[in-house]
Amino acid sequence: MNRKGDDLLIVGPPQKTQQLLQLEVMQERYLDIPQDISESFGRELAGYLGEKSLPYFIDLITTTSHYDLYGLRLKRSNHHFQIDGLFLFRSFFLITEIKHLRGILSVNEAQQLIQSKESEDKVYQHPLSQANSQKEQLRKVLEDLGFESIPIYTLVIFTYDRANITFEHPDMIPVQQLLFRLKELTRKFSDPRLDRNQLLQLGKKLLSMHRERPLTFLQPSREVLRNMKRGVFCPKCKPKVMKWTYGTWKCSKCGYKDKNAHLPALIDFVFLFGYTINNKQARWFLLLDSIYTASRILRKLEVESYGGNKNKTYNLRFLLNSYKGRP
Ligand SMILES: [Zn+2]
């Protein structure tokens, strides 16, 4: 993505993670949503909203060319580490740890971050020590790639606009101060170490090394299956489900018709139970009585399938290719 001449490029813009897309689906498909899922949803969503609130501020800095990578997850020896926002400037690299936390935020004597809201305290690792451990790991990755001498700086950014931050620290700042702090940093690190082309090559290289966290699917226990809202939702009257009649899906409430309305439902199925589906599962999830209709719908997808006749399994992975999540 190239904007404003060549001054600013975002290599990897903030995107919903696969986990967030999955949790969005679960929010809609569970009849009674388990607490751990609803908590994970809150956390993932906060992470995404935090990342998304940064580029606006970064955009304002047009004086230096830089490359931005969001949610980069890299492998180092046997484990992975993730950096919320990595900004590659010619004279230094910046790691940002993004905290989208509401309430009163403080740091206790044991150097932990405390979030107080609604008479409940939550304790987190000190965000700068988190960022510093990412820095050490990133340094090793960069060494392997032959980039040794470039300084790496870390900042913690609080993106929730009404958070009450009770401490003052030049490297743990509310998002509104980011622009000012970045200007200071570009003055501090004023000696260019890499040229534009090296920066771009490195940005692309790091992006190619990104590894998405794999999804964990639901185990189809009786309890889980009973707790699912099945069917093809009418896009207008959700969670009202549509019925398959005369070769199309029809909503009995608003009259909306769409012969491809099962596609979003199949995407939901994938996020819930995994990449493959057979006829029986399709009938169960789409609320179809007819084995022939289900078969027709599945065959029409023109996707890879395995096995014969009754045990035919279809691979729905391709449905996720262009899927960006709930609006
Ligand atoms: Zn409707």
mmCIF file of C-alpha atoms and ligand atoms in Angstrom:
data_model
loop_
_atom_site.group_PDB
_atom_site.id
_atom_site.type_symbol
_atom_site.label_atom_id
_atom_site.label_comp_id
_atom_site.label_asym_id
_atom_site.label_seq_id
_atom_site.Cartn_x
_atom_site.Cartn_y
_atom_site.Cartn_z
ATOM 1 C CA MET A 1 0.000 0.000 0.000
ATOM 2 C CA ASN A 2 1.605 3.215 -1.095
ATOM 3 C CA ARG A 3 0.291 6.630 -0.153
ATOM 4 C CA LYS A 4 1.458 10.236 -0.088
ATOM 5 C CA GLY A 5 4.101 9.874 -2.727
ATOM 6 C CA ASP A 6 6.555 7.442 -1.331
ATOM 7 C CA ASP A 7 6.768 8.885 2.094
ATOM 8 C CA LEU A 8 4.806 6.438 4.069
ATOM 9 C CA LEU A 9 4.020 2.853 3.501
ATOM 10 C CA ILE A 10 2.070 0.488 5.629
ATOM 11 C CA VAL A 11 3.307 -2.994 4.919
ATOM 12 C CA GLY A 12 1.038 -4.880 7.270
ATOM 13 C CA PRO A 13 -2.010 -2.829 8.339
ATOM 14 C CA PRO A 14 -4.007 -3.798 11.461
ATOM 15 C CA GLN A 15 -6.306 -6.697 10.737
ATOM 16 C CA LYS A 16 -8.681 -8.789 12.751
ATOM 17 C CA THR A 17 -6.864 -11.936 13.814
ATOM 18 C CA GLN A 18 -8.314 -15.335 12.926
ATOM 19 C CA GLN A 19 -9.032 -15.716 16.642
ATOM 20 C CA LEU A 20 -11.081 -12.532 16.687
ATOM 21 C CA LEU A 21 -13.024 -13.616 13.579
ATOM 22 C CA GLN A 22 -13.724 -16.922 15.290
ATOM 23 C CA LEU A 23 -14.844 -15.269 18.523
ATOM 24 C CA GLU A 24 -17.172 -12.952 16.573
ATOM 25 C CA VAL A 25 -18.846 -16.006 15.078
ATOM 26 C CA MET A 26 -19.127 -17.630 18.495
ATOM 27 C CA GLN A 27 -20.781 -14.504 19.891
ATOM 28 C CA GLU A 28 -23.561 -14.976 17.360
ATOM 29 C CA ARG A 29 -23.807 -18.729 17.265
ATOM 30 C CA TYR A 30 -23.863 -19.661 20.939
ATOM 31 C CA LEU A 31 -27.289 -19.700 22.560
ATOM 32 C CA ASP A 32 -25.696 -19.294 25.961
ATOM 33 C CA ILE A 33 -22.174 -18.042 25.611
ATOM 34 C CA PRO A 34 -19.585 -19.613 27.940
ATOM 35 C CA GLN A 35 -17.827 -17.041 30.098
ATOM 36 C CA ASP A 36 -14.289 -17.879 28.987
ATOM 37 C CA ILE A 37 -15.293 -17.298 25.366
ATOM 38 C CA SER A 38 -16.906 -13.995 26.115
ATOM 39 C CA GLU A 39 -13.788 -12.908 28.054
ATOM 40 C CA SER A 40 -11.460 -13.940 25.239
ATOM 41 C CA PHE A 41 -13.658 -11.984 22.849
ATOM 42 C CA GLY A 42 -13.281 -8.850 24.981
ATOM 43 C CA ARG A 43 -9.502 -9.241 25.063
ATOM 44 C CA GLU A 44 -9.055 -9.903 21.328
ATOM 45 C CA LEU A 45 -11.395 -7.089 20.382
ATOM 46 C CA ALA A 46 -9.567 -4.666 22.671
ATOM 47 C CA GLY A 47 -6.271 -5.659 21.040
ATOM 48 C CA TYR A 48 -7.669 -5.009 17.586
ATOM 49 C CA LEU A 49 -9.274 -1.691 18.515
ATOM 50 C CA GLY A 50 -6.022 -0.606 20.131
ATOM 51 C CA GLU A 51 -3.977 -1.381 17.034
ATOM 52 C CA LYS A 52 -6.547 0.254 14.815
ATOM 53 C CA SER A 53 -6.405 3.499 16.745
ATOM 54 C CA LEU A 54 -2.704 3.989 16.030
ATOM 55 C CA PRO A 55 -2.280 4.591 12.278
ATOM 56 C CA TYR A 56 -4.114 7.875 12.431
ATOM 57 C CA PHE A 57 -1.406 9.260 14.678
ATOM 58 C CA ILE A 58 1.399 7.628 12.754
ATOM 59 C CA ASP A 59 -0.028 9.080 9.526
ATOM 60 C CA LEU A 60 0.644 12.535 10.818
ATOM 61 C CA ILE A 61 4.361 11.983 10.666
ATOM 62 C CA THR A 62 5.160 12.403 7.047
ATOM 63 C CA THR A 63 8.671 13.709 7.423
ATOM 64 C CA THR A 64 10.414 10.350 7.699
ATOM 65 C CA SER A 65 9.734 7.322 5.588
ATOM 66 C CA HIS A 66 8.848 4.301 7.608
ATOM 67 C CA TYR A 67 7.261 0.888 7.330
ATOM 68 C CA ASP A 68 4.660 -0.319 9.762
ATOM 69 C CA LEU A 69 3.824 -3.877 10.671
ATOM 70 C CA TYR A 70 0.907 -4.714 12.913
ATOM 71 C CA GLY A 71 0.387 -7.911 14.852
ATOM 72 C CA LEU A 72 3.601 -9.446 13.588
ATOM 73 C CA ARG A 73 4.089 -12.922 15.080
ATOM 74 C CA LEU A 74 7.512 -14.449 14.613
ATOM 75 C CA LYS A 75 9.111 -17.728 15.502
ATOM 76 C CA ARG A 76 12.300 -17.759 17.515
ATOM 77 C CA SER A 77 13.805 -21.183 18.383
ATOM 78 C CA ASN A 78 10.814 -23.138 19.626
ATOM 79 C CA HIS A 79 8.335 -20.486 20.488
ATOM 80 C CA HIS A 80 6.554 -17.521 18.969
ATOM 81 C CA PHE A 81 6.467 -13.914 20.021
ATOM 82 C CA GLN A 82 4.118 -11.205 18.887
ATOM 83 C CA ILE A 83 4.637 -7.462 18.469
ATOM 84 C CA ASP A 84 1.542 -5.241 18.452
ATOM 85 C CA GLY A 85 3.080 -2.575 16.251
ATOM 86 C CA LEU A 86 6.554 -2.526 14.740
ATOM 87 C CA PHE A 87 7.674 0.652 13.003
ATOM 88 C CA LEU A 88 10.781 0.601 10.878
ATOM 89 C CA PHE A 89 12.439 3.973 10.524
ATOM 90 C CA ARG A 90 15.719 4.456 8.711
ATOM 91 C CA SER A 91 17.554 5.379 11.902
ATOM 92 C CA PHE A 92 15.817 3.143 14.466
ATOM 93 C CA PHE A 93 13.080 0.582 14.960
ATOM 94 C CA LEU A 94 10.191 1.105 17.331
ATOM 95 C CA ILE A 95 8.300 -1.648 19.138
ATOM 96 C CA THR A 96 4.928 -0.574 20.517
ATOM 97 C CA GLU A 97 3.040 -2.520 23.114
ATOM 98 C CA ILE A 98 -0.582 -1.437 22.842
ATOM 99 C CA LYS A 99 -2.889 -1.464 25.849
ATOM 100 C CA HIS A 100 -6.569 -0.845 25.234
ATOM 101 C CA LEU A 101 -7.595 -0.812 28.890
ATOM 102 C CA ARG A 102 -10.306 1.211 30.583
ATOM 103 C CA GLY A 103 -10.532 2.263 34.204
ATOM 104 C CA ILE A 104 -7.826 3.510 36.530
ATOM 105 C CA LEU A 105 -4.348 2.334 35.574
ATOM 106 C CA SER A 106 -1.457 2.336 38.004
ATOM 107 C CA VAL A 107 1.885 0.643 38.576
ATOM 108 C CA ASN A 108 2.385 -0.978 41.986
ATOM 109 C CA GLU A 109 5.599 -1.348 43.974
ATOM 110 C CA ALA A 110 6.232 -4.769 42.521
ATOM 111 C CA GLN A 111 6.258 -3.102 39.085
ATOM 112 C CA GLN A 112 3.020 -4.644 37.898
ATOM 113 C CA LEU A 113 0.349 -2.822 35.952
ATOM 114 C CA ILE A 114 -2.923 -2.611 37.896
ATOM 115 C CA GLN A 115 -6.253 -1.971 36.192
ATOM 116 C CA SER A 116 -9.017 -0.928 38.588
ATOM 117 C CA LYS A 117 -12.595 -0.869 37.410
ATOM 118 C CA GLU A 118 -15.936 -1.533 39.029
ATOM 119 C CA SER A 119 -14.410 -2.457 42.392
ATOM 120 C CA GLU A 120 -12.255 -5.128 40.801
ATOM 121 C CA ASP A 121 -8.479 -5.016 40.295
ATOM 122 C CA LYS A 122 -6.680 -6.815 37.516
ATOM 123 C CA VAL A 123 -2.929 -7.370 37.592
ATOM 124 C CA TYR A 124 -0.769 -7.437 34.482
ATOM 125 C CA GLN A 125 2.929 -7.822 33.819
ATOM 126 C CA HIS A 126 4.727 -4.496 33.558
ATOM 127 C CA PRO A 127 4.147 -3.605 29.894
ATOM 128 C CA LEU A 128 7.658 -2.255 29.370
ATOM 129 C CA SER A 129 9.233 -5.487 30.524
ATOM 130 C CA GLN A 130 6.909 -7.267 28.110
ATOM 131 C CA ALA A 131 8.074 -4.959 25.310
ATOM 132 C CA ASN A 132 11.708 -5.413 26.305
ATOM 133 C CA SER A 133 11.507 -9.158 26.056
ATOM 134 C CA GLN A 134 10.079 -8.731 22.547
ATOM 135 C CA LYS A 135 12.976 -6.427 21.816
ATOM 136 C CA GLU A 136 15.544 -9.063 22.787
ATOM 137 C CA GLN A 137 13.872 -11.639 20.601
ATOM 138 C CA LEU A 138 13.521 -9.260 17.688
ATOM 139 C CA ARG A 139 17.185 -8.347 18.020
ATOM 140 C CA LYS A 140 18.135 -11.992 17.545
ATOM 141 C CA VAL A 141 15.879 -12.329 14.519
ATOM 142 C CA LEU A 142 17.434 -9.217 13.007
ATOM 143 C CA GLU A 143 20.944 -10.489 13.701
ATOM 144 C CA ASP A 144 20.112 -13.658 11.822
ATOM 145 C CA LEU A 145 19.035 -11.482 8.896
ATOM 146 C CA GLY A 146 22.232 -9.464 9.009
ATOM 147 C CA PHE A 147 20.837 -6.292 10.611
ATOM 148 C CA GLU A 148 22.913 -5.873 13.703
ATOM 149 C CA SER A 149 23.560 -2.332 14.650
ATOM 150 C CA ILE A 150 20.178 -0.683 14.395
ATOM 151 C CA PRO A 151 18.790 0.677 17.690
ATOM 152 C CA ILE A 152 15.443 -0.714 18.844
ATOM 153 C CA TYR A 153 13.239 1.427 21.062
ATOM 154 C CA THR A 154 10.139 0.365 22.989
ATOM 155 C CA LEU A 155 6.999 2.328 23.845
ATOM 156 C CA VAL A 156 3.817 1.350 25.649
ATOM 157 C CA ILE A 157 0.762 3.113 24.289
ATOM 158 C CA PHE A 158 -2.567 3.334 26.067
ATOM 159 C CA THR A 159 -5.260 3.654 23.428
ATOM 160 C CA TYR A 160 -8.500 3.715 25.418
ATOM 161 C CA ASP A 161 -9.296 7.412 25.340
ATOM 162 C CA ARG A 162 -10.943 7.671 28.737
ATOM 163 C CA ALA A 163 -8.457 5.530 30.661
ATOM 164 C CA ASN A 164 -7.226 7.265 33.792
ATOM 165 C CA ILE A 165 -3.450 6.858 33.778
ATOM 166 C CA THR A 166 -2.041 7.642 37.197
ATOM 167 C CA PHE A 167 1.674 7.461 36.445
ATOM 168 C CA GLU A 168 4.064 9.509 34.395
ATOM 169 C CA HIS A 169 6.646 7.754 32.305
ATOM 170 C CA PRO A 170 8.156 8.933 28.994
ATOM 171 C CA ASP A 171 7.812 5.456 27.501
ATOM 172 C CA MET A 172 4.316 4.609 28.747
ATOM 173 C CA ILE A 173 2.018 7.188 27.244
ATOM 174 C CA PRO A 174 -1.568 7.807 26.198
ATOM 175 C CA VAL A 175 -2.052 7.629 22.443
ATOM 176 C CA GLN A 176 -2.539 11.396 22.200
ATOM 177 C CA GLN A 177 1.126 11.914 23.154
ATOM 178 C CA LEU A 178 2.457 9.503 20.573
ATOM 179 C CA LEU A 179 3.075 12.060 17.857
ATOM 180 C CA PHE A 180 5.059 14.291 20.180
ATOM 181 C CA ARG A 181 7.070 11.368 21.560
ATOM 182 C CA LEU A 182 7.830 10.095 18.066
ATOM 183 C CA LYS A 183 9.190 13.471 17.058
ATOM 184 C CA GLU A 184 11.495 13.393 20.066
ATOM 185 C CA LEU A 185 12.649 9.924 19.158
ATOM 186 C CA THR A 186 13.356 10.795 15.539
ATOM 187 C CA ARG A 187 15.511 13.661 16.818
ATOM 188 C CA LYS A 188 17.277 11.376 19.259
ATOM 189 C CA PHE A 189 18.001 8.775 16.578
ATOM 190 C CA SER A 190 18.876 11.045 13.709
ATOM 191 C CA ASP A 191 21.576 8.992 12.057
ATOM 192 C CA PRO A 192 20.168 6.932 9.130
ATOM 193 C CA ARG A 193 21.472 3.370 9.148
ATOM 194 C CA LEU A 194 19.454 1.908 6.315
ATOM 195 C CA ASP A 195 18.390 3.242 2.966
ATOM 196 C CA ARG A 196 14.799 3.120 1.776
ATOM 197 C CA ASN A 197 15.287 0.020 -0.251
ATOM 198 C CA GLN A 198 16.873 -1.926 2.611
ATOM 199 C CA LEU A 199 13.988 -0.847 4.810
ATOM 200 C CA LEU A 200 11.446 -2.057 2.308
ATOM 201 C CA GLN A 201 13.228 -5.382 1.793
ATOM 202 C CA LEU A 202 13.403 -5.933 5.529
ATOM 203 C CA GLY A 203 9.723 -5.035 5.977
ATOM 204 C CA LYS A 204 8.750 -7.563 3.316
ATOM 205 C CA LYS A 205 11.052 -10.192 4.757
ATOM 206 C CA LEU A 206 9.571 -9.830 8.248
ATOM 207 C CA LEU A 207 6.071 -9.976 6.813
ATOM 208 C CA SER A 208 6.918 -13.212 5.013
ATOM 209 C CA MET A 209 8.096 -14.644 8.336
ATOM 210 C CA HIS A 210 4.769 -13.855 10.031
ATOM 211 C CA ARG A 211 3.025 -16.934 11.402
ATOM 212 C CA GLU A 212 -0.688 -16.735 12.218
ATOM 213 C CA ARG A 213 -1.759 -18.389 15.469
ATOM 214 C CA PRO A 214 -3.571 -21.610 14.535
ATOM 215 C CA LEU A 215 -7.281 -21.791 15.368
ATOM 216 C CA THR A 216 -8.649 -24.163 17.963
ATOM 217 C CA PHE A 217 -12.049 -25.535 17.049
ATOM 218 C CA LEU A 218 -14.930 -26.630 19.267
ATOM 219 C CA GLN A 219 -15.203 -30.268 20.212
ATOM 220 C CA PRO A 220 -18.660 -31.302 18.982
ATOM 221 C CA SER A 221 -19.872 -32.676 22.322
ATOM 222 C CA ARG A 222 -23.601 -33.040 22.868
ATOM 223 C CA GLU A 223 -23.508 -30.083 25.216
ATOM 224 C CA VAL A 224 -21.800 -27.839 22.645
ATOM 225 C CA LEU A 225 -24.065 -28.960 19.801
ATOM 226 C CA ARG A 226 -27.186 -28.274 21.854
ATOM 227 C CA ASN A 227 -25.902 -24.794 22.634
ATOM 228 C CA MET A 228 -25.637 -23.659 19.001
ATOM 229 C CA LYS A 229 -27.946 -21.353 17.075
ATOM 230 C CA ARG A 230 -28.127 -23.220 13.784
ATOM 231 C CA GLY A 231 -29.430 -22.144 10.412
ATOM 232 C CA VAL A 232 -28.927 -19.596 7.667
ATOM 233 C CA PHE A 233 -29.449 -16.164 9.188
ATOM 234 C CA CYS A 234 -31.405 -13.549 7.274
ATOM 235 C CA PRO A 235 -28.901 -10.694 6.886
ATOM 236 C CA LYS A 236 -31.654 -8.211 7.703
ATOM 237 C CA CYS A 237 -33.454 -9.986 10.547
ATOM 238 C CA LYS A 238 -30.594 -11.874 12.167
ATOM 239 C CA PRO A 239 -30.808 -14.193 14.108
ATOM 240 C CA LYS A 240 -34.049 -15.040 12.293
ATOM 241 C CA VAL A 241 -33.268 -17.991 10.020
ATOM 242 C CA MET A 242 -34.268 -18.425 6.396
ATOM 243 C CA LYS A 243 -35.872 -21.440 4.803
ATOM 244 C CA TRP A 244 -34.798 -23.202 1.619
ATOM 245 C CA THR A 245 -37.797 -23.129 -0.748
ATOM 246 C CA TYR A 246 -37.919 -23.535 -4.501
ATOM 247 C CA GLY A 247 -34.168 -23.333 -4.947
ATOM 248 C CA THR A 248 -33.514 -20.294 -2.806
ATOM 249 C CA TRP A 249 -33.296 -19.151 0.801
ATOM 250 C CA LYS A 250 -36.252 -17.082 1.891
ATOM 251 C CA CYS A 251 -36.941 -15.088 5.053
ATOM 252 C CA SER A 252 -40.536 -15.491 6.238
ATOM 253 C CA LYS A 253 -40.348 -12.235 8.155
ATOM 254 C CA CYS A 254 -39.095 -9.741 5.570
ATOM 255 C CA GLY A 255 -39.377 -11.757 2.375
ATOM 256 C CA TYR A 256 -35.672 -11.383 1.528
ATOM 257 C CA LYS A 257 -34.418 -14.025 -0.914
ATOM 258 C CA ASP A 258 -30.873 -15.146 -1.666
ATOM 259 C CA LYS A 259 -29.810 -18.440 -3.175
ATOM 260 C CA ASN A 260 -26.271 -18.047 -1.796
ATOM 261 C CA ALA A 261 -27.244 -17.115 1.748
ATOM 262 C CA HIS A 262 -25.723 -20.353 3.041
ATOM 263 C CA LEU A 263 -22.184 -19.096 2.316
ATOM 264 C CA PRO A 264 -21.864 -16.959 5.470
ATOM 265 C CA ALA A 265 -23.386 -19.813 7.488
ATOM 266 C CA LEU A 266 -20.786 -22.214 6.121
ATOM 267 C CA ILE A 267 -18.058 -19.737 7.076
ATOM 268 C CA ASP A 268 -19.510 -19.778 10.594
ATOM 269 C CA PHE A 269 -19.421 -23.553 10.556
ATOM 270 C CA VAL A 270 -15.727 -23.496 9.645
ATOM 271 C CA PHE A 271 -14.839 -21.137 12.491
ATOM 272 C CA LEU A 272 -16.783 -23.295 14.928
ATOM 273 C CA PHE A 273 -15.943 -26.840 13.905
ATOM 274 C CA GLY A 274 -13.093 -26.837 11.406
ATOM 275 C CA TYR A 275 -12.345 -26.747 7.711
ATOM 276 C CA THR A 276 -14.295 -29.766 6.472
ATOM 277 C CA ILE A 277 -17.968 -30.618 6.317
ATOM 278 C CA ASN A 278 -20.011 -33.610 5.162
ATOM 279 C CA ASN A 279 -23.608 -33.891 4.063
ATOM 280 C CA LYS A 280 -24.974 -34.803 7.469
ATOM 281 C CA GLN A 281 -23.191 -31.920 9.178
ATOM 282 C CA ALA A 282 -24.386 -29.510 6.500
ATOM 283 C CA ARG A 283 -28.006 -30.609 6.974
ATOM 284 C CA TRP A 284 -27.659 -30.266 10.722
ATOM 285 C CA PHE A 285 -26.110 -26.799 10.601
ATOM 286 C CA LEU A 286 -28.119 -25.303 7.725
ATOM 287 C CA LEU A 287 -31.376 -26.868 8.970
ATOM 288 C CA LEU A 288 -32.018 -28.767 5.756
ATOM 289 C CA ASP A 289 -34.157 -31.894 5.640
ATOM 290 C CA SER A 290 -33.157 -33.109 2.239
ATOM 291 C CA ILE A 291 -29.969 -35.007 1.647
ATOM 292 C CA TYR A 292 -30.243 -33.998 -2.024
ATOM 293 C CA THR A 293 -30.503 -30.282 -1.377
ATOM 294 C CA ALA A 294 -27.491 -30.410 0.949
ATOM 295 C CA SER A 295 -25.569 -32.368 -1.637
ATOM 296 C CA ARG A 296 -26.506 -29.918 -4.369
ATOM 297 C CA ILE A 297 -25.452 -26.936 -2.272
ATOM 298 C CA LEU A 298 -22.138 -28.528 -1.356
ATOM 299 C CA ARG A 299 -21.335 -29.677 -4.886
ATOM 300 C CA LYS A 300 -22.074 -26.220 -6.238
ATOM 301 C CA LEU A 301 -19.284 -24.774 -4.108
ATOM 302 C CA GLU A 302 -16.866 -26.519 -6.469
ATOM 303 C CA VAL A 303 -14.351 -27.165 -3.715
ATOM 304 C CA GLU A 304 -11.990 -30.031 -3.095
ATOM 305 C CA SER A 305 -13.734 -33.111 -1.740
ATOM 306 C CA TYR A 306 -12.653 -36.489 -0.463
ATOM 307 C CA GLY A 307 -14.321 -39.865 -0.062
ATOM 308 C CA GLY A 308 -17.277 -41.241 -1.937
ATOM 309 C CA ASN A 309 -21.029 -41.037 -1.737
ATOM 310 C CA LYS A 310 -22.243 -41.055 1.838
ATOM 311 C CA ASN A 311 -18.909 -40.120 3.408
ATOM 312 C CA LYS A 312 -18.005 -37.368 1.017
ATOM 313 C CA THR A 313 -16.230 -34.541 2.834
ATOM 314 C CA TYR A 314 -15.818 -31.043 1.438
ATOM 315 C CA ASN A 315 -12.945 -28.707 2.206
ATOM 316 C CA LEU A 316 -14.333 -25.239 2.961
ATOM 317 C CA ARG A 317 -11.031 -23.523 3.635
ATOM 318 C CA PHE A 318 -11.223 -21.337 0.547
ATOM 319 C CA LEU A 319 -14.359 -19.632 1.926
ATOM 320 C CA LEU A 320 -12.131 -17.827 4.404
ATOM 321 C CA ASN A 321 -9.841 -16.321 1.762
ATOM 322 C CA SER A 322 -11.636 -13.044 1.352
ATOM 323 C CA TYR A 323 -13.466 -13.041 4.676
ATOM 324 C CA LYS A 324 -12.694 -9.989 6.810
ATOM 325 C CA GLY A 325 -15.203 -10.432 9.620
ATOM 326 C CA ARG A 326 -18.431 -8.895 10.802
ATOM 327 C CA PRO A 327 -18.772 -5.251 9.767
HETATM 328 ZN ZN ZN B 1 -35.490 -11.142 6.976
#
